[in-house]
Coordinates of C-alpha atoms in Angstrom, one line a residue:
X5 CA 0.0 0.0 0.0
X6 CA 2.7 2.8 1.4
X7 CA 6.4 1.9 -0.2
X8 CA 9.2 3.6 -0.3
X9 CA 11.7 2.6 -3.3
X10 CA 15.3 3.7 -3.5
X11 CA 17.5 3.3 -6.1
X12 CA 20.8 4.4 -7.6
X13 CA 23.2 2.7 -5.4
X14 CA 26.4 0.5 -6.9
X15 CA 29.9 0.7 -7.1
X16 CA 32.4 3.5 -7.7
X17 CA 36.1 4.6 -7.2
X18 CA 36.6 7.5 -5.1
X19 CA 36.3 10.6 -6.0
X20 CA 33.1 9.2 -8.1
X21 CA 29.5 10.4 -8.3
X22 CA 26.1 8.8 -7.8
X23 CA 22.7 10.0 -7.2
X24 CA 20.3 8.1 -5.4
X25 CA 16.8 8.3 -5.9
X26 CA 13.2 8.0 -3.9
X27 CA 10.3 7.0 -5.3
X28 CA 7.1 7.4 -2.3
X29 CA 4.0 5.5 -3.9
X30 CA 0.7 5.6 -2.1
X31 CA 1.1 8.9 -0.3
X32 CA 1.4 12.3 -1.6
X33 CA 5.5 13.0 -0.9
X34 CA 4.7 16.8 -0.5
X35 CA 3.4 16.8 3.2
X36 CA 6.3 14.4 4.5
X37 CA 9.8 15.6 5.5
X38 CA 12.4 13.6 4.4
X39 CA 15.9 12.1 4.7
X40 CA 18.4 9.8 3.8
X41 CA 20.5 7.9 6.0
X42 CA 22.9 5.2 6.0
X43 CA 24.4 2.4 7.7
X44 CA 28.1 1.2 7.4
X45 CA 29.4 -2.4 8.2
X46 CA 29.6 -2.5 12.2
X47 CA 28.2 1.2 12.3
X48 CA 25.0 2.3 13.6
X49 CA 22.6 4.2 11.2
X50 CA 23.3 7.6 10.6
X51 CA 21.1 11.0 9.5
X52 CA 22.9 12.0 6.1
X53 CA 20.9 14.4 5.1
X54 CA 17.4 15.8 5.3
X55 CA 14.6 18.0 3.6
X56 CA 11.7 19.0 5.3
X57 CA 8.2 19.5 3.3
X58 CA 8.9 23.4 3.3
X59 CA 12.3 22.8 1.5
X60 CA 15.0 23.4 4.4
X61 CA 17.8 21.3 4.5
X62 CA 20.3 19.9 6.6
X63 CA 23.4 17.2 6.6
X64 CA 25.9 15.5 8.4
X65 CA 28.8 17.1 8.9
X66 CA 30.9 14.3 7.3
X67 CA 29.3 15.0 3.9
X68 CA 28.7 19.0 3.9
X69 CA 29.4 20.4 0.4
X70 CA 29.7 16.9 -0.6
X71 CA 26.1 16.3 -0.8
X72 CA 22.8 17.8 -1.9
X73 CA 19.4 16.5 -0.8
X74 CA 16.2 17.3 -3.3
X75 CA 12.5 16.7 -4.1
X76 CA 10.3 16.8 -7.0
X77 CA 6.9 16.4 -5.6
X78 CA 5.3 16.1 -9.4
X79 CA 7.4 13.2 -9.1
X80 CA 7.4 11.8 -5.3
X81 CA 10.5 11.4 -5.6
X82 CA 13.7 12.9 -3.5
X83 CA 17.2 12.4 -4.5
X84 CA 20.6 12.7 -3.1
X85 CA 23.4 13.6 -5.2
X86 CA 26.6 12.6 -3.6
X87 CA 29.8 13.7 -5.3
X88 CA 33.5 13.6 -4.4
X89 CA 32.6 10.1 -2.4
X90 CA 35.3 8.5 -0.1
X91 CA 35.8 5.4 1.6
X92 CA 33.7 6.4 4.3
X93 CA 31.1 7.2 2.3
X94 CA 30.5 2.9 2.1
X95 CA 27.4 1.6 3.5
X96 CA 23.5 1.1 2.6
X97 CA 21.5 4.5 2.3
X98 CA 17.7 4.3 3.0
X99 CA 15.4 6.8 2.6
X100 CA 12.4 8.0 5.3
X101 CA 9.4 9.4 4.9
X102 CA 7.4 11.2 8.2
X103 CA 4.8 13.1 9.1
X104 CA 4.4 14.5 12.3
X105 CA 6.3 11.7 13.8
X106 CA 7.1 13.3 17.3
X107 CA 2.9 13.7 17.9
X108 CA 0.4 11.2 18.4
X109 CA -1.2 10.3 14.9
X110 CA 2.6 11.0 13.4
X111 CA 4.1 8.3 10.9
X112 CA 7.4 7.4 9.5
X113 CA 8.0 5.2 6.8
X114 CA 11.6 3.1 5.8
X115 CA 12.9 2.2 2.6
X116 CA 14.4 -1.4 2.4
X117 CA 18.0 0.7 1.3
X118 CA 20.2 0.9 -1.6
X119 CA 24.0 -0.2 -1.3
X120 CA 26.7 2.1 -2.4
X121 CA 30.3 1.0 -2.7
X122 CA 33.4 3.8 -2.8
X123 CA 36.6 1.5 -3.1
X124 CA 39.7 1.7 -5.6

């Protein structure tokens, strides 16, 4: 009924670019805030970036000027360009949807993640 689908994830050298994308189907994307975030190998998930239904943004420290959150909401879709990846930058990225989620009535919703690789 509600999914989330990412996509764009794989394999690149550093220094590489990818852009991963969101699709929201079921809901209309424009009333949610949201965000990707990732998980490395023996890390806990992480908030890489987010964008709120009015359009403000804000990211990780680690990946400031690096990457750029979007939306289209024509398209319910959000993206994240990542350029000038690292190492570091390793780990599955899923995206979230919410509404409201600190209130009583909120939601939040998960992607199932995209993989991204940064290795030589």
């Amino acid at each position: 009924q509600v999914q989330l689908v990412e996509s764009g994830g794989g394999s690149v050298q550093p220094g590489g670019s990818l852009r991963l994308s969101c699709v929201l189907a079921g809901r209309r994307l424009s009333i949610y805030d949201m965000g990707w975030y990732r998980q490395a190998p023996g890390k806990q998930r992480e908030l890489v970036a987010r964008i709120t239904s009015g359009g403000s943004t804000n990211y990780a420290d680690s990946v400031k000027g690096r990457f750029t959150i979007s939306r289209d909401n024509a398209k319910n879709t959000v993206y994240l360009q990542m350029n000038s990846l690292k190492p570091e930058d390793t780990a599955v990225y899923y995206c979230n949807a919410s509404f409201r989620a600190n209130v009583e009535g909120g939601v939040a919703y998960w992607g199932r993640g995209t993989r991204v690789t940064v290795s030589s």
